């Protein structure tokens, strides 16, 4: 019936291609451009063509209790994306690798139903027939009407490239965890609301029943109870019980974040990209929110219009009711946030894997260059929050942001769950709710805690046995009985965005049905014995493998050991590496990127060793060894494993957060359903979000700037002195009548402008008023309007007055007035005979040369004896001589190039000595040098 | 065509290769006063006083208290050796108040508001530990701001300048007159008193500048360009020069002067001196008057495009001037090479590009032979940053130079080389402090 998912580790590229080549080409595919990713910097070797879909996409599926697995929506929401790919079939696939020992209902020994707060599970699976590989993230949402109150969902990142899934596992996992956390937060919110409504209903029902009973009692003075009266009394009793149960559930769901918060590894959902101030404060800082603030306000505020309904005694579960859609299951704010996050993921992981990897590597490397990276790198990238920050949960939010948020939202219903209020709810809720449960509240809490401990122990136990979690679910699916009498019409209406053909889904629905028993089975089969033999073998490789495994003699690592030097060589040729890596990488998801991303001591690092790779001398730490190599090749070598330190031990280098980290990894190990996936999540937390929304725009800008710059250096023979001006910190004014032309030139030249601080580049695209000395202090590249009017005269007058501070590029008459340049550096940077054709390529070329320049400036700045006398009696002149010699001989700089490095060094110094609290006073440095007029 | 000497963009001797713009004032900044080695205060028409760090350009305090523009400012440091040196400043404003500020805490210490007119000048007599305020009358105050004594109402115009003279005397410029007052310290039962000792009426026009050169001499300059050197002890005229601009001195420019000559062109806006010479900012020009020789030894008749507002003597024979044209210029007093006397004059003037017709120059040559200046002022650098008149500047030696201007800005000019060196020093200190120099693992 259902074929076992063939797990990636066992698929071979050759097989895959053979199969796919034989497949008939589909006309639809030819209708799209041959090279669909051309615009995203991907390479033509992307293996997209072999699959049935044109590009990577995200699929959200549900295991519906009515119709079985069904696709709900895809991102991007475009039928073309999934093409002929059978979403229904694939949903079935991914949902069948279920995972969680979801244990819901009445546990033995407990009077009330317990909610189980299940961890998400993260699995990789592949389908060679379909040419699809997926990272699958399972999660459960709560639904009062669902069986056991849970609805299993999964989000899958589907790609034709298995390496991408494998190698980006960490990142995918981190990003999807964020989305999942967001969705679940919204779901808890919605669930709590639902429970409250239900409680009101029940309360109302009880009142009604109570009144009826009283009336009956009064009417009936015979002294014995009629059957009717007994029935009513029973009904009342069941309603009472139901109320208590629901109250208990409400308390559980409300206390969830509070309980989780005590565990250091809990990361409440925090929106990454603040779109507006209102959404910025959506997660309140528990420390800043007032604990005495009544919890009820946010929850009851938007329910005033709710009128309780009478609940019929036997309204239990029935199959003919419509299940809630995903949208209804989640608070709308969080739902849209989740979708945003998923779109963000889709954008982030677009394109070829080697591109993504290179990007991540260079990003991680650059992040370590904290002394120099601000000079020429993207501001957006530098703004990215450092990885450590993620541990602080929502601490980062400032009080005023929260307050602002509150004041803004107060009249409107509070759609946002605040953690603080969750926390306080534990204390305050009973007062508002029924007085009779006030007393048992404390014991309850402790009970739930102990329950969790028990739970943890169970999981721990399960972990030791191995990753059985997925095994169970597969078994469940395998033993599942064919449908009882469900018809097509009963299948859940999927979200309107679902691109799946209706027919296909209903087919699945009719075939796979769910009975109550199957869930029972799912939740109570913890035994490893249920895992089919062939699955067991494949698990370790299919599920994320972690550096944690190192302490187990490195035995679990399925990685072939490589010669450490190989990785370095391979960097020369990424595609070659790709081909070599193909077989191996499949087994090795637990790559070392987290290590890599750990900030190395800035100054401790040697600029380069013989391999040209940054390394740290002392050996005991694996990072020192693995940092570069592990990331480039993704193959941790044997010797590094023998270092044998646990990841959290390594992290203790950090003064901040080291405790939490080690604690968190331990906690997580003991807490989550699957040991391995928990380790994965620990690591993924260290992984900074890779590329990012800003980059999309940035990419475009880079390309455009590169193209314009290329045009500029080809068009203007005096490009060199102009660029020299920019690099040496002399403001360049582009003067012209037409705004478009000027702005274009400014954009082109902006790639040569060093940043002065963490702020945006000192570039002003268009100015119409006379310039002032303050402007030269602030801006290093200015587009200035030339006007034929009295005002224009003033503008020109000011320009000539301050001519000593500026170089003037006249876009109209094509002249440049600036100091002479006789150096050699700029000619490498801007060769008008360059063979580079593409803007983005040229941009990278510029970046690489500028990076070289940065390293020179770094050396120059931080060489002690170049700036300070060696002995006390050494005269200043000899220091100056030494400095000049270093610049000329060691750094090989000629003439004006020295000024460039000196200027960059000044910027580095300013930046380094800047006190964190106070903004640096922008300086204007200048030279008294004569200018010359260049003409075409 | 401007006859002002210009210097190209290449200025080897100009050390100021770095600038810092200090923003804060909302109106014309007129006064800069040094508090100690690295602090200074600025004040102007917005009535706010700012205290700045001259090294970093950091704004230390913003002193609010006056409601009108500031008319005078004076530092008032305690000379008590026993206490810690306290730095106070006195500010007088058009709102007829004087406020004492504490520069360390940035707080207002005391405020006096019993004046009948605006106080236009403030002088501190350290020796007597009193200070004087000059408006329509002259008041004497002690450190605690008790009014010790005052003169009767002098004129409505009021005292425009005050200078301390020996023997507890002060000279006050009141319009065209120069009045000498003597302060009588408390003696037995009698308290302080101030007595008018002498009335000097030698100036033809308002006295604009009044400085003391040494214990024996002081100098005054008036609106019509008279410069009088006085004996500080018996208040007699030692010498006077009232023909700076006179055609007899500079016959070559006579025609031009006659056309454009207005009092403003010749008014002595500011005076400064060293032991040998008095430097006068006269109109657009700068004149160097030698006290010994009692004559002008060097001049730059049009040093700026418009009036020179402030000049200062720097060490190593340099002179700095600022002007309404928004620039600051650095001059060097150089000895003229003793070429054969006959050929010098023409060469001299032509060299400066005064570009007169040769006939005139020849005529001039004959006349100027006797009193040819033996020195000349060479422009060694100019600082262009302000977009409006530079009101004043403060020379901080190594630390640099602060200039204030009508464009509401203060600019700190610094020696780029030195700053770069200092930054390196700070950098390595910080490195050592952070422990980044050692490899940390």
Tab-separated table of C-alpha atoms in Angstrom, chain A residues 264-502:
chain	number	residue	atom	x	y	z
A	264	UNK	CA	16.813	27.562	29.471
A	265	UNK	CA	16.444	26.270	25.979
A	266	UNK	CA	13.009	27.571	25.379
A	267	UNK	CA	12.973	30.237	22.762
A	268	UNK	CA	9.678	31.924	22.573
A	269	UNK	CA	8.749	33.022	19.175
A	270	UNK	CA	10.255	36.334	18.376
A	271	UNK	CA	9.631	38.064	15.117
A	272	UNK	CA	12.838	38.547	13.258
A	273	UNK	CA	12.035	41.225	10.873
A	274	UNK	CA	10.182	43.984	12.508
A	275	UNK	CA	7.811	45.198	9.940
A	276	UNK	CA	6.180	47.806	12.068
A	277	UNK	CA	6.483	48.902	15.643
A	278	UNK	CA	3.286	47.142	16.536
A	279	UNK	CA	4.580	43.757	15.608
A	280	UNK	CA	7.901	44.461	17.212
A	281	UNK	CA	6.651	44.043	20.673
A	282	UNK	CA	4.582	40.983	20.185
A	283	UNK	CA	6.475	38.973	22.662
A	284	UNK	CA	6.756	40.734	25.887
A	285	UNK	CA	9.706	40.424	28.038
A	286	UNK	CA	8.684	38.540	31.110
A	287	UNK	CA	10.944	40.640	33.225
A	288	UNK	CA	9.517	43.895	32.057
A	289	UNK	CA	5.877	43.073	31.974
A	290	UNK	CA	4.105	43.824	35.132
A	291	UNK	CA	3.423	40.637	37.013
A	292	UNK	CA	0.459	42.102	38.759
A	293	UNK	CA	-1.169	43.003	35.544
A	294	UNK	CA	-4.417	41.143	35.413
A	295	UNK	CA	-4.178	38.354	32.994
A	296	UNK	CA	-7.795	38.454	32.003
A	297	UNK	CA	-7.644	41.662	30.124
A	298	UNK	CA	-6.044	40.441	26.978
A	299	UNK	CA	-8.014	37.275	26.821
A	300	UNK	CA	-11.393	38.581	27.711
A	301	UNK	CA	-11.041	41.903	26.077
A	302	UNK	CA	-12.040	40.725	22.681
A	303	UNK	CA	-14.790	38.393	23.822
A	304	UNK	CA	-17.345	40.763	25.162
A	305	UNK	CA	-19.793	39.982	22.436
A	306	UNK	CA	-19.640	36.279	22.972
A	307	UNK	CA	-22.911	34.873	24.140
A	308	UNK	CA	-22.680	31.445	25.694
A	309	UNK	CA	-24.560	28.665	24.050
A	310	UNK	CA	-26.326	25.801	25.626
A	311	UNK	CA	-24.397	22.617	25.138
A	312	UNK	CA	-26.289	19.505	24.475
A	313	UNK	CA	-25.429	16.692	26.745
A	314	UNK	CA	-24.173	14.373	24.085
A	315	UNK	CA	-22.407	16.641	21.750
A	316	UNK	CA	-19.214	14.691	21.900
A	317	UNK	CA	-17.368	13.981	18.717
A	318	UNK	CA	-18.914	13.344	15.449
A	319	UNK	CA	-17.361	12.883	12.121
A	320	UNK	CA	-19.707	14.898	10.093
A	321	UNK	CA	-18.564	18.181	11.472
A	322	UNK	CA	-16.113	20.295	9.643
A	323	UNK	CA	-12.678	20.426	11.138
A	324	UNK	CA	-11.014	23.744	11.632
A	325	UNK	CA	-8.685	24.908	8.951
A	326	UNK	CA	-5.116	25.756	9.729
A	327	UNK	CA	-6.003	29.401	9.645
A	328	UNK	CA	-8.714	28.905	12.207
A	329	UNK	CA	-6.436	26.903	14.410
A	330	UNK	CA	-4.067	29.743	14.832
A	331	UNK	CA	-4.340	33.309	15.908
A	332	UNK	CA	-4.431	35.306	12.719
A	333	UNK	CA	-1.493	37.503	13.608
A	334	UNK	CA	0.721	34.562	14.274
A	335	UNK	CA	-0.567	32.797	11.231
A	336	UNK	CA	0.496	35.600	8.960
A	337	UNK	CA	3.802	35.812	10.802
A	338	UNK	CA	4.315	32.141	10.173
A	339	UNK	CA	3.551	32.529	6.523
A	340	UNK	CA	5.979	35.403	6.365
A	341	UNK	CA	8.607	33.284	7.981
A	342	UNK	CA	7.971	30.473	5.537
A	343	UNK	CA	8.225	32.830	2.615
A	344	UNK	CA	11.416	34.058	4.110
A	345	UNK	CA	12.698	30.498	4.296
A	346	UNK	CA	11.738	29.907	0.723
A	347	UNK	CA	13.611	32.977	-0.395
A	348	UNK	CA	16.578	32.170	1.737
A	349	UNK	CA	17.159	28.689	0.474
A	350	UNK	CA	16.473	29.400	-3.128
A	351	UNK	CA	19.182	28.567	-5.569
A	352	UNK	CA	21.987	26.141	-5.704
A	353	UNK	CA	23.435	24.637	-2.610
A	354	UNK	CA	27.018	25.585	-3.343
A	355	UNK	CA	25.943	29.139	-3.660
A	356	UNK	CA	24.194	28.967	-0.351
A	357	UNK	CA	27.180	27.354	1.269
A	358	UNK	CA	29.649	29.852	-0.054
A	359	UNK	CA	27.407	32.595	1.081
A	360	UNK	CA	27.148	31.178	4.545
A	361	UNK	CA	30.837	30.564	4.818
A	362	UNK	CA	31.831	34.002	3.749
A	363	UNK	CA	29.209	35.471	5.986
A	364	UNK	CA	30.461	33.527	8.933
A	365	UNK	CA	34.036	34.458	8.187
A	366	UNK	CA	33.173	38.070	7.794
A	367	UNK	CA	31.372	38.100	11.058
A	368	UNK	CA	34.582	37.206	12.762
A	369	UNK	CA	36.343	40.149	11.206
A	370	UNK	CA	34.701	42.457	13.613
A	371	UNK	CA	37.520	44.919	13.449
A	372	UNK	CA	37.458	45.510	9.744
A	373	UNK	CA	34.229	44.162	8.392
A	374	UNK	CA	32.312	47.377	8.727
A	375	UNK	CA	34.402	49.101	6.111
A	376	UNK	CA	33.036	47.657	2.938
A	377	UNK	CA	30.478	45.099	3.933
A	378	UNK	CA	26.759	45.295	3.802
A	379	UNK	CA	25.284	47.178	6.639
A	380	UNK	CA	22.289	44.906	6.659
A	381	UNK	CA	24.445	41.913	7.282
A	382	UNK	CA	26.244	43.567	10.121
A	383	UNK	CA	22.999	44.467	11.694
A	384	UNK	CA	22.067	40.874	11.970
A	385	UNK	CA	21.888	39.908	15.515
A	386	UNK	CA	24.719	37.847	16.823
A	387	UNK	CA	23.944	34.216	17.498
A	388	UNK	CA	24.263	34.527	21.251
A	389	UNK	CA	21.409	36.886	21.288
A	390	UNK	CA	18.991	34.171	20.498
A	391	UNK	CA	19.472	32.702	23.901
A	392	UNK	CA	18.051	35.663	25.560
A	393	UNK	CA	14.668	34.890	24.307
A	394	UNK	CA	12.643	37.975	24.264
A	395	UNK	CA	14.863	39.955	26.525
A	396	UNK	CA	15.969	42.053	23.657
A	397	UNK	CA	12.723	43.880	23.530
A	398	UNK	CA	12.880	47.136	25.245
A	399	UNK	CA	10.409	48.223	27.770
A	400	UNK	CA	9.239	51.125	25.792
A	401	UNK	CA	8.626	49.037	22.753
A	402	UNK	CA	6.365	46.905	24.818
A	403	UNK	CA	4.661	49.876	26.260
A	404	UNK	CA	4.235	51.476	22.935
A	405	UNK	CA	2.782	48.315	21.676
A	406	UNK	CA	0.403	48.073	24.562
A	407	UNK	CA	-0.799	51.577	24.241
A	408	UNK	CA	-1.310	51.146	20.572
A	409	UNK	CA	-3.227	48.017	20.925
A	410	UNK	CA	-5.218	48.657	23.999
A	411	UNK	CA	-8.457	49.598	22.327
A	412	UNK	CA	-8.268	46.754	19.911
A	413	UNK	CA	-8.469	43.160	20.914
A	414	UNK	CA	-5.171	41.799	21.964
A	415	UNK	CA	-4.182	39.350	19.395
A	416	UNK	CA	-0.786	38.934	20.809
A	417	UNK	CA	0.068	36.575	23.545
A	418	UNK	CA	2.446	37.958	25.980
A	419	UNK	CA	4.653	35.644	27.824
A	420	UNK	CA	4.477	37.815	30.820
A	421	UNK	CA	0.788	37.456	30.973
A	422	UNK	CA	1.075	33.770	30.556
A	423	UNK	CA	3.323	33.674	33.447
A	424	UNK	CA	1.103	35.769	35.558
A	425	UNK	CA	-1.888	33.802	34.521
A	426	UNK	CA	-0.793	31.052	36.740
A	427	UNK	CA	-1.253	33.261	39.712
A	428	UNK	CA	-4.214	35.239	38.636
A	429	UNK	CA	-6.452	33.077	36.594
A	430	UNK	CA	-8.248	31.236	39.346
A	431	UNK	CA	-9.528	34.420	40.833
A	432	UNK	CA	-11.301	35.276	37.716
A	433	UNK	CA	-12.360	31.754	37.096
A	434	UNK	CA	-14.241	29.506	39.380
A	435	UNK	CA	-13.419	30.069	42.981
A	436	UNK	CA	-13.541	26.393	43.742
A	437	UNK	CA	-10.363	25.560	41.908
A	438	UNK	CA	-8.342	28.157	43.592
A	439	UNK	CA	-7.150	25.774	46.188
A	440	UNK	CA	-6.004	22.860	44.140
A	441	UNK	CA	-4.066	25.176	41.946
A	442	UNK	CA	-0.741	24.903	43.619
A	443	UNK	CA	-0.700	21.166	43.931
A	444	UNK	CA	-1.752	21.037	40.344
A	445	UNK	CA	1.207	22.936	39.256
A	446	UNK	CA	3.615	20.770	41.045
A	447	UNK	CA	1.867	17.781	39.762
A	448	UNK	CA	2.204	18.885	36.229
A	449	UNK	CA	5.829	19.499	36.793
A	450	UNK	CA	6.406	16.076	38.121
A	451	UNK	CA	4.444	14.757	35.272
A	452	UNK	CA	6.818	16.384	32.974
A	453	UNK	CA	9.705	14.873	34.765
A	454	UNK	CA	8.191	11.543	34.286
A	455	UNK	CA	7.740	12.393	30.696
A	456	UNK	CA	11.311	13.409	30.430
A	457	UNK	CA	12.461	10.203	31.871
A	458	UNK	CA	10.419	8.370	29.359
A	459	UNK	CA	11.940	10.275	26.564
A	460	UNK	CA	15.339	9.854	27.910
A	461	UNK	CA	14.714	6.220	28.028
A	462	UNK	CA	13.509	6.264	24.513
A	463	UNK	CA	16.534	8.192	23.446
A	464	UNK	CA	18.879	5.636	24.774
A	465	UNK	CA	17.177	3.039	22.768
A	466	UNK	CA	17.812	5.004	19.680
A	467	UNK	CA	15.730	7.206	17.547
A	468	UNK	CA	12.619	5.278	17.658
A	469	UNK	CA	10.269	8.104	17.376
A	470	UNK	CA	9.756	7.935	13.699
A	471	UNK	CA	9.625	4.231	13.783
A	472	UNK	CA	6.485	4.173	15.757
A	473	UNK	CA	4.568	6.282	13.459
A	474	UNK	CA	5.584	4.322	10.490
A	475	UNK	CA	4.429	1.270	12.199
A	476	UNK	CA	1.175	2.936	12.881
A	477	UNK	CA	0.697	3.755	9.309
A	478	UNK	CA	1.597	0.336	8.356
A	479	UNK	CA	-0.941	-1.244	10.618
A	480	UNK	CA	-3.573	1.159	9.793
A	481	UNK	CA	-6.801	-0.321	8.703
A	482	UNK	CA	-8.409	0.711	5.501
A	483	UNK	CA	-11.168	3.182	5.596
A	484	UNK	CA	-14.300	2.872	7.480
A	485	UNK	CA	-17.102	4.508	5.707
A	486	UNK	CA	-15.858	7.977	5.063
A	487	UNK	CA	-16.839	9.629	1.890
A	488	UNK	CA	-15.112	12.244	-0.163
A	489	UNK	CA	-17.364	14.953	1.043
A	490	UNK	CA	-16.165	14.492	4.548
A	491	UNK	CA	-12.632	15.308	3.820
A	492	UNK	CA	-11.495	18.453	5.426
A	493	UNK	CA	-11.798	21.490	3.330
A	494	UNK	CA	-8.275	22.481	2.866
A	495	UNK	CA	-7.244	26.070	2.823
A	496	UNK	CA	-8.176	27.860	-0.316
A	497	UNK	CA	-4.529	28.357	-1.111
A	498	UNK	CA	-3.989	24.685	-1.522
A	499	UNK	CA	-2.882	24.024	-5.021
A	500	UNK	CA	-3.619	20.359	-4.899
A	501	UNK	CA	-6.177	19.042	-7.265
A	502	UNK	CA	-9.355	18.157	-5.531
